Each structure stands twice: as structure tokens, then as C-alpha cells.
Amino acid sequence: MRASPTSGHPGGRIVRFAAVGGVNTLTFSACYLALHHLLPYFAAYTAAFVTSMTGSFFLHTYVTYRTRPTWTKFLLFPLTQVTNYGVQSAGLVALVGWCHLSTTVAPLVAALCALPFSYLLSRRILHPPDRTGRAARPGAGAQDGPSDPAGPTTQAGPTTPAGPTTQAGPTAPAGPPPARSGTPG
């Protein structure tokens, strides 16, 4: 997917997050309202949440963060949504049980309360790594996103007459190797 001029700008990402959130809210609401007449309200809420979460993953991957979906991200995304689910569920129970809000409206209000949590958690999982030449996190591999055309990063080692050498890991001290004694080690 081609990046727009605002793709790296946090304000543009927040606008895209809000737009995707609107579509996701409509998807969730349509599922919830359709199931609300067939199932108890909390079962309908849970089924709608799982359905909309799957759509949310793909929309946020492609539209909000402009990155590729991977199995790693797909498997991690629901884990981050556990917190979102907990916040929304607690809000739903509190709004229905304590505030006596309608079971039709309460999930929308609970979702609004959980919005900041949802943004921060999805950004943590789906935001593409920084492409300044260093890995975003230890162990980041090709399955997590597009590979760097320059290849893996290395650290500069000691300079030789042929130019600088590179090696993975800490820089080795310059100088001759240690002398070996004549006795077996």
C-alpha cells in the first residue's frame, strides 16, 4: 500500500484510527442489534465484539498503520484487545447495572470510554517499526513486516587498511590475538 504524506504523522494516524473506529462501531452495532433479539445481551455483545475485532485488525493494519498483516500481528492483536474487552465489559455492566442505561445504548457508551486504551494498545502491536536502520524490538524478523532493502544492520568494527569491517555484536578490541602457551588447554 502506498504511503500518503501524512502516513508517518501521528495526527494523520489518529484521524485514520477514528475513521476505522467509526466503521468498526457500525459493524459492531449492526451485529449486536441483530443478535440482541436472539441472544441474551451479554452473549450478543461478545459475539459482535469478536466479529468486529477481526474486521478491526484488517482495517487498522491496512488503513490506520499502513502495514502488512502478519500471523504474528494477527495473533497478538486479540491479546491487546483483552484489555479493551475488559474495559468495555466493565463499563457495560456498570452502565446497565448501576446507571440503569438501556442495554441497546450502553455498549456504545462503554466503547467510547475504552477508546484511548484501544488506540494505545493497537498502536503498540500494529505500528510499523522505525526504519532508521535498527530493529524495533529484539528478534524482529522478516515475518513482522517488509524487509529493509539494505539488509540486516551491523555494527562497525575496527578499521583495516581495506576499510572498516562489520560484525554482528560488540566491537572486538583491536590488536594481535593472545599468545598461546605450548601446553594443551
CSV table of C-alpha atoms in Angstrom, one decimal:
chain,number,residue,atom,x,y,z
A,1,MET,CA,0.0,0.0,0.0
A,2,ARG,CA,1.4,3.4,-0.9
A,3,ALA,CA,2.0,5.8,2.0
A,4,SER,CA,0.5,9.2,2.0
A,5,PRO,CA,2.3,12.4,3.0
A,6,THR,CA,0.6,12.1,6.5
A,7,SER,CA,1.3,8.4,6.9
A,8,GLY,CA,4.1,9.0,9.4
A,9,HIS,CA,2.4,11.9,11.1
A,10,PRO,CA,0.7,11.0,14.4
A,11,GLY,CA,-2.2,13.4,13.7
A,12,GLY,CA,-3.0,11.6,10.4
A,13,ARG,CA,-2.8,8.2,12.1
A,14,ILE,CA,-5.3,9.4,14.8
A,15,VAL,CA,-7.7,10.6,12.1
A,16,ARG,CA,-7.4,7.3,10.3
A,17,PHE,CA,-7.9,5.4,13.6
A,18,ALA,CA,-11.1,7.4,14.3
A,19,ALA,CA,-12.4,6.7,10.8
A,20,VAL,CA,-11.7,3.0,11.1
A,21,GLY,CA,-13.2,3.1,14.5
A,22,GLY,CA,-16.4,4.6,13.1
A,23,VAL,CA,-16.7,1.8,10.6
A,24,ASN,CA,-15.9,-0.8,13.3
A,25,THR,CA,-18.5,0.7,15.6
A,26,LEU,CA,-21.1,0.5,12.8
A,27,THR,CA,-20.1,-3.2,12.2
A,28,PHE,CA,-20.3,-3.9,15.9
A,29,SER,CA,-23.6,-2.2,16.3
A,30,ALA,CA,-25.2,-3.9,13.4
A,31,CYS,CA,-24.0,-7.3,14.7
A,32,TYR,CA,-25.1,-6.5,18.3
A,33,LEU,CA,-28.5,-5.3,17.4
A,34,ALA,CA,-29.2,-8.2,15.1
A,35,LEU,CA,-28.1,-10.7,17.8
A,36,HIS,CA,-29.7,-8.8,20.7
A,37,HIS,CA,-33.1,-10.2,19.7
A,38,LEU,CA,-31.8,-13.8,19.5
A,39,LEU,CA,-29.4,-14.0,22.5
A,40,PRO,CA,-29.0,-12.5,26.0
A,41,TYR,CA,-27.5,-9.1,25.7
A,42,PHE,CA,-24.0,-10.1,27.0
A,43,ALA,CA,-23.8,-13.1,24.6
A,44,ALA,CA,-24.8,-10.8,21.7
A,45,TYR,CA,-22.3,-8.3,22.9
A,46,THR,CA,-19.5,-10.9,23.0
A,47,ALA,CA,-20.3,-12.3,19.5
A,48,ALA,CA,-20.5,-8.8,18.0
A,49,PHE,CA,-17.2,-7.9,19.7
A,50,VAL,CA,-15.3,-10.9,18.2
A,51,THR,CA,-16.7,-10.3,14.8
A,52,SER,CA,-15.9,-6.6,14.7
A,53,MET,CA,-12.4,-7.3,16.3
A,54,THR,CA,-11.5,-9.4,13.3
A,55,GLY,CA,-12.5,-6.7,10.9
A,56,SER,CA,-10.8,-4.1,13.1
A,57,PHE,CA,-7.5,-5.9,12.8
A,58,PHE,CA,-7.5,-5.8,9.0
A,59,LEU,CA,-8.8,-2.2,8.7
A,60,HIS,CA,-6.3,-0.9,11.3
A,61,THR,CA,-3.4,-2.9,9.7
A,62,TYR,CA,-4.1,-1.6,6.1
A,63,VAL,CA,-5.7,1.8,6.7
A,64,THR,CA,-4.6,3.2,10.1
A,65,TYR,CA,-1.0,2.0,10.3
A,66,ARG,CA,-0.4,1.2,6.6
A,67,THR,CA,1.5,-2.0,7.2
A,68,ARG,CA,1.1,-5.7,6.2
A,69,PRO,CA,-0.9,-8.1,8.3
A,70,THR,CA,1.2,-10.9,9.6
A,71,TRP,CA,0.3,-14.0,11.6
A,72,THR,CA,2.3,-12.6,14.5
A,73,LYS,CA,0.3,-9.4,14.5
A,74,PHE,CA,-3.0,-11.3,13.9
A,75,LEU,CA,-2.3,-13.5,16.9
A,76,LEU,CA,-1.1,-10.6,19.1
A,77,PHE,CA,-3.9,-8.2,18.2
A,78,PRO,CA,-6.6,-10.1,20.1
A,79,LEU,CA,-4.3,-10.2,23.1
A,80,THR,CA,-4.2,-6.4,23.2
A,81,GLN,CA,-8.0,-6.3,22.8
A,82,VAL,CA,-8.4,-8.3,26.0
A,83,THR,CA,-7.8,-5.1,27.9
A,84,ASN,CA,-10.2,-3.3,25.6
A,85,TYR,CA,-12.8,-6.0,26.1
A,86,GLY,CA,-12.3,-5.8,29.9
A,87,VAL,CA,-12.7,-2.0,30.0
A,88,GLN,CA,-15.8,-2.2,27.7
A,89,SER,CA,-17.3,-5.1,29.6
A,90,ALA,CA,-16.9,-3.5,33.0
A,91,GLY,CA,-18.3,-0.3,31.5
A,92,LEU,CA,-21.3,-2.2,30.1
A,93,VAL,CA,-22.1,-4.0,33.4
A,94,ALA,CA,-21.7,-0.7,35.3
A,95,LEU,CA,-23.8,1.3,32.9
A,96,VAL,CA,-26.6,-1.3,32.8
A,97,GLY,CA,-26.5,-2.5,36.4
A,98,TRP,CA,-25.7,0.8,38.3
A,99,CYS,CA,-26.7,3.5,35.9
A,100,HIS,CA,-29.7,1.6,34.5
A,101,LEU,CA,-28.8,2.6,31.0
A,102,SER,CA,-30.5,0.8,28.2
A,103,THR,CA,-28.8,-2.4,27.0
A,104,THR,CA,-29.1,-1.1,23.5
A,105,VAL,CA,-27.2,2.1,24.2
A,106,ALA,CA,-24.8,1.0,26.9
A,107,PRO,CA,-22.3,-0.8,24.7
A,108,LEU,CA,-21.7,2.3,22.6
A,109,VAL,CA,-21.1,4.4,25.7
A,110,ALA,CA,-18.7,1.8,27.1
A,111,ALA,CA,-16.9,1.7,23.7
A,112,LEU,CA,-16.3,5.4,23.9
A,113,CYS,CA,-14.8,5.1,27.3
A,114,ALA,CA,-12.4,2.4,26.1
A,115,LEU,CA,-11.3,4.4,23.1
A,116,PRO,CA,-7.9,5.7,24.5
A,117,PHE,CA,-7.0,2.2,25.6
A,118,SER,CA,-7.8,0.7,22.3
A,119,TYR,CA,-5.7,3.3,20.4
A,120,LEU,CA,-2.6,2.8,22.6
A,121,LEU,CA,-2.7,-0.9,22.5
A,122,SER,CA,-3.3,-1.3,18.8
A,123,ARG,CA,-0.6,1.2,18.0
A,124,ARG,CA,1.8,-0.9,20.1
A,125,ILE,CA,1.1,-4.1,18.1
A,126,LEU,CA,0.4,-2.8,14.6
A,127,HIS,CA,2.7,0.3,14.2
A,128,PRO,CA,5.4,-0.5,11.8
A,129,PRO,CA,8.9,-0.5,13.1
A,130,ASP,CA,11.1,2.6,12.8
A,131,ARG,CA,13.1,2.3,9.6
A,132,THR,CA,16.2,4.1,10.7
A,133,GLY,CA,18.3,1.0,10.4
A,134,ARG,CA,17.8,-0.5,13.8
A,135,ALA,CA,15.3,-3.2,14.7
A,136,ALA,CA,12.1,-2.0,16.5
A,137,ARG,CA,12.5,-4.8,19.1
A,138,PRO,CA,14.8,-7.7,19.7
A,139,GLY,CA,14.1,-10.7,17.5
A,140,ALA,CA,12.1,-8.7,14.9
A,141,GLY,CA,12.2,-10.8,11.8
A,142,ALA,CA,11.0,-10.8,8.2
A,143,GLN,CA,7.6,-12.2,9.2
A,144,ASP,CA,6.9,-9.0,11.1
A,145,GLY,CA,7.0,-6.7,8.1
A,146,PRO,CA,8.8,-5.8,4.9
A,147,SER,CA,12.5,-6.3,5.0
A,148,ASP,CA,15.0,-3.5,4.8
A,149,PRO,CA,16.5,-3.3,1.3
A,150,ALA,CA,19.9,-2.5,2.8
A,151,GLY,CA,19.9,-5.9,4.5
A,152,PRO,CA,20.5,-6.6,8.2
A,153,THR,CA,22.1,-4.0,10.3
A,154,THR,CA,25.6,-4.5,11.6
A,155,GLN,CA,27.9,-2.6,13.9
A,156,ALA,CA,31.1,-1.0,12.7
A,157,GLY,CA,34.2,-2.9,13.7
A,158,PRO,CA,37.8,-1.9,13.7
A,159,THR,CA,39.2,-0.2,10.6
A,160,THR,CA,41.6,-2.1,8.5
A,161,PRO,CA,43.8,-0.9,5.5
A,162,ALA,CA,41.0,-2.3,3.2
A,163,GLY,CA,38.4,-0.1,5.1
A,164,PRO,CA,36.0,-0.6,8.0
A,165,THR,CA,34.9,-4.2,8.9
A,166,THR,CA,31.5,-5.1,10.1
A,167,GLN,CA,30.4,-7.6,12.6
A,168,ALA,CA,27.3,-8.6,14.5
A,169,GLY,CA,27.5,-7.9,18.2
A,170,PRO,CA,30.0,-5.8,20.2
A,171,THR,CA,33.1,-4.4,18.6
A,172,ALA,CA,36.2,-6.6,19.1
A,173,PRO,CA,39.3,-5.0,20.6
A,174,ALA,CA,42.0,-4.2,18.1
A,175,GLY,CA,45.3,-5.9,18.4
A,176,PRO,CA,47.0,-9.2,17.9
A,177,PRO,CA,45.4,-12.4,19.3
A,178,PRO,CA,46.6,-13.5,22.7
A,179,ALA,CA,49.7,-15.7,22.7
A,180,ARG,CA,49.2,-19.4,23.2
A,181,SER,CA,51.3,-21.4,25.5
A,182,GLY,CA,52.9,-24.7,24.5
A,183,THR,CA,50.8,-26.7,26.9
A,184,PRO,CA,47.4,-28.2,25.9
A,185,GLY,CA,44.5,-26.4,27.3
